Tab-separated table of C-alpha atoms and ligand atoms in Angstrom:
chain	number	residue	atom	x	y	z
B	1	MET	CA	-78.325	-135.762	-43.310
B	2	ALA	CA	-79.712	-132.234	-43.803
B	3	CYS	CA	-80.495	-130.217	-40.695
B	4	ALA	CA	-84.001	-130.573	-39.242
B	5	ARG	CA	-86.809	-128.141	-40.028
B	6	GLY	CA	-86.978	-125.416	-37.408
B	7	SER	CA	-83.192	-125.149	-37.037
B	8	LEU	CA	-81.637	-121.675	-36.952
B	9	LEU	CA	-77.914	-121.716	-37.689
B	10	LYS	CA	-77.478	-118.271	-39.230
B	11	GLU	CA	-79.663	-115.342	-40.227
B	12	ILE	CA	-79.457	-116.012	-43.931
B	13	ASP	CA	-81.092	-119.432	-43.473
B	14	LEU	CA	-84.297	-117.395	-43.117
B	15	THR	CA	-86.184	-115.462	-45.747
B	16	LYS	CA	-87.212	-111.910	-44.939
B	17	ALA	CA	-90.806	-113.113	-44.441
B	18	GLN	CA	-89.722	-115.900	-42.081
B	19	PHE	CA	-87.521	-113.536	-40.074
B	20	LEU	CA	-90.272	-110.942	-39.641
B	21	SER	CA	-92.839	-113.630	-38.882
B	22	LEU	CA	-90.703	-114.849	-35.945
B	23	VAL	CA	-90.496	-111.261	-34.680
B	24	GLU	CA	-94.282	-110.948	-34.963
B	25	ASP	CA	-94.766	-114.286	-33.167
B	26	ALA	CA	-92.468	-113.018	-30.403
B	27	ARG	CA	-94.640	-109.946	-29.977
B	28	LEU	CA	-97.772	-112.118	-29.673
B	29	LEU	CA	-96.072	-114.423	-27.160
B	30	ALA	CA	-94.920	-111.463	-25.068
B	31	GLN	CA	-98.480	-110.157	-25.088
B	32	ALA	CA	-99.833	-113.595	-24.160
B	33	HIS	CA	-97.482	-113.627	-21.178
B	34	TYR	CA	-98.583	-110.192	-19.994
B	35	ASP	CA	-102.212	-111.294	-20.472
B	36	ASP	CA	-101.564	-114.313	-18.218
B	37	ASP	CA	-102.112	-116.828	-20.988
B	38	SER	CA	-100.551	-119.973	-19.536
B	39	ARG	CA	-100.924	-122.360	-22.483
B	40	GLU	CA	-97.956	-124.706	-22.682
B	41	ARG	CA	-97.101	-125.131	-26.338
B	42	LEU	CA	-93.986	-127.232	-25.633
B	43	ALA	CA	-95.425	-129.553	-22.981
B	44	GLY	CA	-93.463	-132.792	-22.770
B	45	LYS	CA	-90.523	-131.529	-24.867
B	46	ASN	CA	-86.891	-131.789	-23.774
B	47	ILE	CA	-84.321	-129.250	-24.870
B	48	ALA	CA	-80.525	-129.474	-24.498
B	49	LEU	CA	-78.554	-126.265	-23.957
B	50	VAL	CA	-74.928	-126.788	-24.932
B	51	PHE	CA	-72.514	-123.964	-24.098
B	52	GLU	CA	-68.789	-123.955	-24.915
B	53	LYS	CA	-68.696	-120.272	-23.829
B	54	SER	CA	-70.235	-118.231	-20.997
B	55	SER	CA	-73.710	-116.729	-21.220
B	56	THR	CA	-76.246	-114.857	-19.131
B	57	ARG	CA	-78.967	-113.706	-21.553
B	58	THR	CA	-78.961	-116.532	-24.074
B	59	ARG	CA	-78.971	-119.287	-21.509
B	60	CYS	CA	-81.623	-117.612	-19.354
B	61	ALA	CA	-83.800	-116.763	-22.354
B	62	PHE	CA	-83.784	-120.379	-23.544
B	63	GLU	CA	-84.447	-121.693	-20.036
B	64	VAL	CA	-87.259	-119.285	-19.157
B	65	ALA	CA	-88.846	-119.543	-22.619
B	66	ALA	CA	-88.820	-123.339	-22.398
B	67	HIS	CA	-90.230	-123.363	-18.868
B	68	ARG	CA	-92.991	-120.931	-19.741
B	69	GLU	CA	-94.034	-123.282	-22.543
B	70	GLY	CA	-93.882	-126.425	-20.396
B	71	ALA	CA	-90.597	-127.879	-21.732
B	72	HIS	CA	-87.694	-129.254	-19.716
B	73	VAL	CA	-84.108	-128.146	-20.278
B	74	THR	CA	-80.737	-129.762	-19.623
B	75	TYR	CA	-77.708	-127.461	-19.446
B	76	LEU	CA	-74.319	-128.762	-20.587
B	77	GLY	CA	-71.714	-126.104	-19.790
B	78	PRO	CA	-68.141	-125.542	-20.910
B	79	SER	CA	-67.028	-128.312	-18.562
B	80	GLY	CA	-68.742	-131.453	-17.338
B	81	SER	CA	-69.675	-133.198	-20.588
B	82	HIS	CA	-67.450	-135.174	-22.948
B	83	LEU	CA	-68.031	-132.804	-25.872
B	84	GLY	CA	-64.856	-131.633	-27.553
B	85	LYS	CA	-62.607	-133.769	-25.348
B	86	GLU	CA	-63.456	-137.481	-25.341
B	87	GLU	CA	-66.402	-137.220	-27.750
B	88	SER	CA	-66.755	-135.589	-31.150
B	89	ILE	CA	-69.522	-133.181	-32.160
B	90	ARG	CA	-70.830	-135.800	-34.576
B	91	ASP	CA	-71.148	-138.507	-31.928
B	92	THR	CA	-72.587	-136.066	-29.391
B	93	ALA	CA	-75.178	-134.964	-31.959
B	94	ARG	CA	-76.290	-138.539	-32.545
B	95	VAL	CA	-76.633	-139.130	-28.802
B	96	LEU	CA	-78.460	-135.888	-27.969
B	97	GLY	CA	-80.719	-136.297	-31.000
B	98	ARG	CA	-82.060	-139.555	-29.563
B	99	MET	CA	-82.880	-137.969	-26.207
B	100	PHE	CA	-83.893	-134.382	-26.912
B	101	ASP	CA	-86.444	-132.683	-29.147
B	102	GLY	CA	-84.145	-129.737	-29.861
B	103	ILE	CA	-80.620	-128.494	-29.107
B	104	GLU	CA	-79.244	-125.002	-28.528
B	105	PHE	CA	-75.508	-124.633	-29.130
B	106	ARG	CA	-73.150	-121.755	-28.282
B	107	GLY	CA	-69.559	-122.245	-29.259
B	108	PHE	CA	-66.515	-121.190	-31.173
B	109	SER	CA	-66.695	-122.447	-34.711
B	110	GLN	CA	-69.733	-122.139	-36.972
B	111	SER	CA	-68.773	-125.525	-38.414
B	112	SER	CA	-69.489	-127.078	-34.985
B	113	VAL	CA	-73.091	-125.930	-34.890
B	114	GLU	CA	-73.512	-126.987	-38.514
B	115	GLU	CA	-72.065	-130.437	-37.843
B	116	LEU	CA	-74.319	-130.781	-34.821
B	117	ALA	CA	-77.364	-129.873	-36.916
B	118	GLU	CA	-76.404	-132.248	-39.723
B	119	ASN	CA	-76.167	-135.199	-37.361
B	120	ALA	CA	-78.744	-134.619	-34.612
B	121	GLY	CA	-81.946	-135.190	-36.586
B	122	VAL	CA	-83.712	-132.592	-34.393
B	123	PRO	CA	-83.761	-128.775	-34.659
B	124	VAL	CA	-80.537	-127.019	-33.631
B	125	TRP	CA	-80.367	-123.320	-32.733
B	126	ASN	CA	-77.192	-121.268	-32.835
B	127	GLY	CA	-76.853	-119.363	-29.560
B	128	LEU	CA	-73.678	-117.584	-30.862
B	129	THR	CA	-70.556	-118.681	-32.658
B	130	ASP	CA	-67.469	-116.723	-33.647
B	131	GLN	CA	-69.242	-116.050	-36.952
B	132	TRP	CA	-72.932	-115.364	-36.257
B	133	HIS	CA	-75.438	-114.538	-33.501
B	134	PRO	CA	-78.859	-115.079	-35.111
B	135	THR	CA	-81.079	-115.197	-32.008
B	136	GLN	CA	-79.597	-111.838	-30.974
B	137	MET	CA	-80.667	-110.412	-34.336
B	138	LEU	CA	-84.304	-111.405	-33.842
B	139	ALA	CA	-84.351	-109.516	-30.527
B	140	ASP	CA	-82.537	-106.524	-31.981
B	141	ILE	CA	-84.820	-106.145	-34.974
B	142	MET	CA	-87.854	-106.536	-32.692
B	143	THR	CA	-86.427	-103.743	-30.512
B	144	MET	CA	-85.761	-101.494	-33.514
B	145	ILE	CA	-89.258	-102.029	-34.947
B	146	ASP	CA	-90.806	-101.275	-31.547
B	147	ASN	CA	-88.835	-98.036	-31.288
B	148	HIS	CA	-89.326	-96.706	-34.797
B	149	ASP	CA	-92.320	-95.269	-36.606
B	150	GLY	CA	-92.600	-96.573	-40.125
B	151	PRO	CA	-91.631	-99.626	-42.157
B	152	VAL	CA	-88.614	-101.751	-41.279
B	153	GLU	CA	-86.997	-100.845	-44.618
B	154	GLU	CA	-86.777	-97.202	-43.499
B	155	ILE	CA	-84.752	-97.976	-40.373
B	156	VAL	CA	-81.167	-96.689	-40.417
B	157	TYR	CA	-78.681	-98.297	-38.031
B	158	SER	CA	-74.939	-98.028	-37.515
B	159	PHE	CA	-72.723	-100.555	-35.795
B	160	VAL	CA	-69.650	-98.742	-34.429
B	161	GLY	CA	-66.740	-100.853	-33.156
B	162	ASP	CA	-65.122	-104.190	-34.024
B	163	GLY	CA	-66.677	-104.720	-37.449
B	164	ARG	CA	-65.289	-108.232	-37.762
B	165	ASN	CA	-67.021	-109.720	-34.772
B	166	ASN	CA	-70.072	-111.998	-34.764
B	167	VAL	CA	-72.591	-109.292	-33.837
B	168	ALA	CA	-71.310	-106.876	-36.496
B	169	ARG	CA	-71.395	-109.594	-39.164
B	170	SER	CA	-74.903	-110.589	-38.148
B	171	LEU	CA	-76.123	-106.985	-38.136
B	172	LEU	CA	-74.681	-106.490	-41.610
B	173	VAL	CA	-76.344	-109.517	-43.216
B	174	THR	CA	-79.605	-109.050	-41.299
B	175	GLY	CA	-80.001	-105.485	-42.496
B	176	ALA	CA	-79.181	-106.663	-46.008
B	177	LEU	CA	-81.759	-109.461	-45.789
B	178	LEU	CA	-84.492	-107.130	-44.530
B	179	GLY	CA	-83.777	-104.259	-46.921
B	180	MET	CA	-82.662	-101.823	-44.219
B	181	ASN	CA	-80.065	-99.035	-44.198
B	182	VAL	CA	-77.089	-100.594	-42.407
B	183	ARG	CA	-73.642	-99.188	-41.748
B	184	ILE	CA	-70.530	-100.732	-40.247
B	185	VAL	CA	-68.290	-98.017	-38.819
B	186	ALA	CA	-64.830	-99.289	-37.919
B	187	PRO	CA	-61.134	-98.760	-38.605
B	188	ARG	CA	-60.135	-100.527	-41.821
B	189	GLU	CA	-58.215	-103.189	-39.898
B	190	LEU	CA	-61.502	-104.245	-38.305
B	191	TRP	CA	-63.813	-104.222	-41.304
B	192	PRO	CA	-65.953	-107.317	-41.866
B	193	PRO	CA	-64.332	-110.004	-44.020
B	194	ALA	CA	-64.894	-109.881	-47.786
B	195	ASP	CA	-67.043	-113.026	-47.893
B	196	VAL	CA	-69.499	-111.514	-45.400
B	197	VAL	CA	-69.634	-108.242	-47.327
B	198	ASP	CA	-70.296	-110.276	-50.497
B	199	ILE	CA	-73.220	-112.045	-48.824
B	200	ALA	CA	-74.670	-108.704	-47.748
B	201	GLU	CA	-74.208	-107.080	-51.141
B	202	THR	CA	-75.787	-110.031	-52.917
B	203	LEU	CA	-78.806	-109.924	-50.588
B	204	ALA	CA	-79.073	-106.166	-51.078
B	205	VAL	CA	-79.640	-106.575	-54.819
B	206	ASP	CA	-83.081	-108.060	-54.144
B	207	SER	CA	-83.892	-106.448	-50.809
B	208	ARG	CA	-82.756	-102.940	-51.897
B	209	ALA	CA	-80.841	-102.568	-48.648
B	210	ARG	CA	-78.393	-99.664	-48.431
B	211	ILE	CA	-75.006	-100.785	-47.137
B	212	LEU	CA	-72.101	-98.610	-46.054
B	213	ILE	CA	-68.812	-99.786	-44.596
B	214	THR	CA	-66.706	-96.844	-43.549
B	215	ASP	CA	-63.987	-95.703	-41.184
B	216	ASN	CA	-65.499	-92.216	-41.100
B	217	ILE	CA	-67.605	-91.836	-37.958
B	218	SER	CA	-69.558	-88.746	-39.063
B	219	ASP	CA	-70.572	-90.352	-42.372
B	220	GLY	CA	-71.258	-93.659	-40.673
B	221	VAL	CA	-73.684	-92.443	-38.024
B	222	ASP	CA	-75.264	-89.556	-39.946
B	223	ASP	CA	-79.058	-89.928	-39.866
B	224	ALA	CA	-78.908	-93.182	-37.846
B	225	ASP	CA	-82.005	-94.120	-35.859
B	226	PHE	CA	-79.931	-96.620	-33.855
B	227	VAL	CA	-76.256	-96.608	-32.890
B	228	TYR	CA	-75.094	-100.085	-31.860
B	229	THR	CA	-71.828	-101.223	-30.332
B	230	ASP	CA	-70.365	-104.367	-28.765
B	231	MET	CA	-67.361	-105.396	-26.659
B	232	TRP	CA	-63.996	-104.554	-28.198
B	233	VAL	CA	-62.654	-108.038	-27.446
B	234	SER	CA	-65.007	-110.986	-27.899
B	235	MET	CA	-65.224	-114.303	-26.068
B	236	GLY	CA	-62.525	-116.654	-27.268
B	237	GLU	CA	-60.078	-113.829	-28.110
B	238	SER	CA	-56.993	-113.392	-25.997
B	239	ASP	CA	-56.858	-110.811	-23.237
B	240	GLU	CA	-53.715	-109.497	-24.932
B	241	GLN	CA	-55.907	-108.189	-27.759
B	242	TRP	CA	-57.061	-105.376	-25.498
B	243	SER	CA	-53.967	-103.208	-26.126
B	244	SER	CA	-54.294	-103.125	-29.902
B	245	ARG	CA	-58.098	-102.861	-29.770
B	246	VAL	CA	-57.978	-99.858	-27.446
B	247	GLU	CA	-55.521	-98.204	-29.801
B	248	LEU	CA	-57.685	-98.900	-32.861
B	249	LEU	CA	-61.108	-98.385	-31.351
B	250	LEU	CA	-60.784	-95.517	-28.888
B	251	PRO	CA	-61.849	-93.004	-31.561
B	252	TYR	CA	-64.882	-95.231	-32.211
B	253	ARG	CA	-66.088	-95.357	-28.623
B	254	VAL	CA	-69.773	-94.379	-28.461
B	255	THR	CA	-70.045	-91.096	-26.564
B	256	GLU	CA	-72.654	-88.349	-26.295
B	257	GLN	CA	-70.836	-86.701	-29.215
B	258	THR	CA	-71.309	-89.848	-31.368
B	259	MET	CA	-75.032	-89.804	-30.595
B	260	LYS	CA	-75.197	-86.102	-31.548
B	261	LEU	CA	-73.493	-86.846	-34.884
B	262	THR	CA	-76.600	-88.793	-35.943
B	263	GLY	CA	-78.337	-85.428	-36.274
B	264	LYS	CA	-81.429	-87.052	-34.762
B	265	PRO	CA	-82.196	-86.155	-31.139
B	266	GLU	CA	-84.470	-89.215	-31.018
B	267	SER	CA	-81.712	-91.668	-32.034
B	268	ARG	CA	-81.318	-94.634	-29.671
B	269	PHE	CA	-78.341	-96.572	-28.337
B	270	MET	CA	-78.131	-100.382	-28.575
B	271	HIS	CA	-75.765	-103.052	-27.236
B	272	CYS	CA	-76.135	-106.836	-27.109
B	273	LEU	CA	-74.448	-106.911	-23.660
B	274	PRO	CA	-72.388	-107.585	-21.631
B	275	SER	CA	-70.729	-104.179	-21.807
B	276	VAL	CA	-67.651	-102.457	-20.421
B	277	HIS	CA	-69.247	-99.108	-19.558
B	278	ASP	CA	-67.765	-98.435	-16.117
B	279	ARG	CA	-65.397	-99.885	-13.498
B	280	SER	CA	-67.945	-102.050	-11.702
B	281	THR	CA	-66.663	-105.349	-13.104
B	282	ALA	CA	-63.270	-107.048	-12.920
B	283	LEU	CA	-62.860	-106.432	-16.653
B	284	GLY	CA	-63.913	-102.790	-16.366
B	285	GLN	CA	-61.443	-102.253	-13.518
B	286	SER	CA	-58.688	-103.947	-15.510
B	287	VAL	CA	-59.384	-101.700	-18.535
B	288	PHE	CA	-59.105	-98.717	-16.206
B	289	ASP	CA	-55.878	-99.977	-14.579
B	290	ARG	CA	-54.228	-100.808	-17.904
B	291	PHE	CA	-55.434	-97.977	-20.128
B	292	GLY	CA	-56.846	-95.307	-17.808
B	293	LEU	CA	-60.254	-95.718	-19.429
B	294	ASP	CA	-63.445	-95.586	-17.412
B	295	GLY	CA	-65.554	-97.792	-19.658
B	296	ALA	CA	-64.528	-98.897	-23.131
B	297	GLU	CA	-66.848	-99.242	-26.126
B	298	VAL	CA	-69.480	-96.890	-24.662
B	299	THR	CA	-69.402	-94.213	-22.013
B	300	ASP	CA	-71.485	-94.731	-18.921
B	301	ASP	CA	-73.564	-91.619	-19.594
B	302	VAL	CA	-74.744	-93.007	-22.963
B	303	PHE	CA	-75.266	-96.504	-21.543
B	304	GLU	CA	-77.432	-95.128	-18.722
B	305	SER	CA	-79.164	-92.428	-20.786
B	306	PRO	CA	-82.859	-92.433	-21.711
B	307	GLN	CA	-81.669	-93.107	-25.271
B	308	SER	CA	-80.368	-96.522	-24.245
B	309	LEU	CA	-82.416	-99.591	-25.227
B	310	VAL	CA	-80.050	-102.216	-23.880
B	311	PHE	CA	-82.351	-103.788	-21.301
B	312	GLU	CA	-85.303	-103.811	-23.688
B	313	GLN	CA	-83.062	-105.720	-26.109
B	314	ALA	CA	-82.172	-108.147	-23.325
B	315	GLU	CA	-85.840	-108.782	-22.509
B	316	ASN	CA	-86.610	-109.309	-26.175
B	317	ARG	CA	-84.101	-112.180	-26.238
B	318	LEU	CA	-86.671	-114.082	-24.176
B	319	HIS	CA	-89.668	-113.332	-26.399
B	320	THR	CA	-87.848	-114.026	-29.657
B	321	ILE	CA	-86.188	-117.234	-28.463
B	322	ARG	CA	-89.589	-118.381	-27.239
B	323	ALA	CA	-90.936	-117.759	-30.749
B	324	VAL	CA	-88.088	-119.795	-32.258
B	325	LEU	CA	-88.817	-122.729	-29.918
B	326	VAL	CA	-92.575	-122.642	-30.487
B	327	GLU	CA	-92.159	-122.357	-34.266
B	328	ALA	CA	-89.847	-125.390	-34.304
B	329	LEU	CA	-91.478	-127.640	-31.709
B	330	GLY	CA	-94.861	-126.178	-30.797
B	331	ASN	CA	-97.819	-128.541	-30.361
E	1	LIG	N1	-76.073	-110.920	-25.774
E	1	LIG	C1	-75.786	-112.166	-25.362
E	1	LIG	O1	-75.731	-113.126	-26.137
E	1	LIG	O2	-75.581	-112.276	-24.023
E	1	LIG	P1	-75.006	-113.545	-23.258
E	1	LIG	O3	-73.563	-113.717	-23.666
E	1	LIG	O4	-75.168	-113.196	-21.814
E	1	LIG	O5	-75.822	-114.756	-23.638
E	2	LIG	N1	-69.097	-110.210	-29.651
E	2	LIG	C1	-69.438	-110.691	-28.333
E	2	LIG	C2	-70.912	-110.865	-28.219
E	2	LIG	C3	-71.391	-111.313	-26.864
E	2	LIG	C4	-72.867	-111.504	-26.812
E	2	LIG	C5	-68.728	-112.003	-28.072
E	2	LIG	O1	-68.725	-112.863	-28.959
E	2	LIG	O2	-68.163	-112.161	-27.003
């Protein structure tokens, strides 16, 4: 069975027009909310939220978006259901598909979300896998468009950090899809895998995107409108990875100096969150105790600066996920 219309498993399932149309829908839905428009476009719908990993933004965005549109949600967390233990993805998909109108899935392997979509018979939305984070990309591009004068194709953005992780991969192929100027700035050991670079380069032929993958920070952030980073160790990776990541990535930490290297005083800082930017969390304290670092991938002064868009990005998760739900299931 092919996956149902309205599914979103990875960015490149969308055309450029479809991607930008979802962003535009999100803007209209955000406006409708601020205008007190209380139409319920998903009245009577039931949505399952399946999480193999932790989440704050993605879970809350799906829940609040669904509630605002009159839908009900059921949360299945990393423990408490049979999924992955007594029951396969395929069987779970066939059960949930008979009860729910749509399913969000956050997990480890991309093949899991694809298997779920192939067997559920209802739309499935990828809320992050080890490979891709497509709903994050909708929010990020919305945020970039809202903070840039001029066409999307003129936006220049640089991801600085672990270039192999889900967010970096997604930023690379999204920029390629939309014809943007996208850079991945990382030590060679952490460059995106060749198959992902191939996807981006193939998309760039038609979209005329400019792609740069470099270990040179000055070249990589020169002229960037947006400097983006993410955690140095992602969910599902072992805590032991921190030692080698700190060694590799310390020169790539986003600091005031990195922001200055863009050459654009108006350049903005982005992060999908959560972030290690101080010692206020158990992880932040542990990074300080183990490595003497106060914050990791970004310094607190950049995170808290007026240049930082991180909470606007977080809010836009809600508007864009709402657009995805309404597009797939709206009455
Ligand atoms: N950015 C993001 O996906 O956040 P959560 O892990 O909190 O969902
Ligand atoms: N790369 C991070 C993104 C979190 C939203 C992770 O996968 O943990």
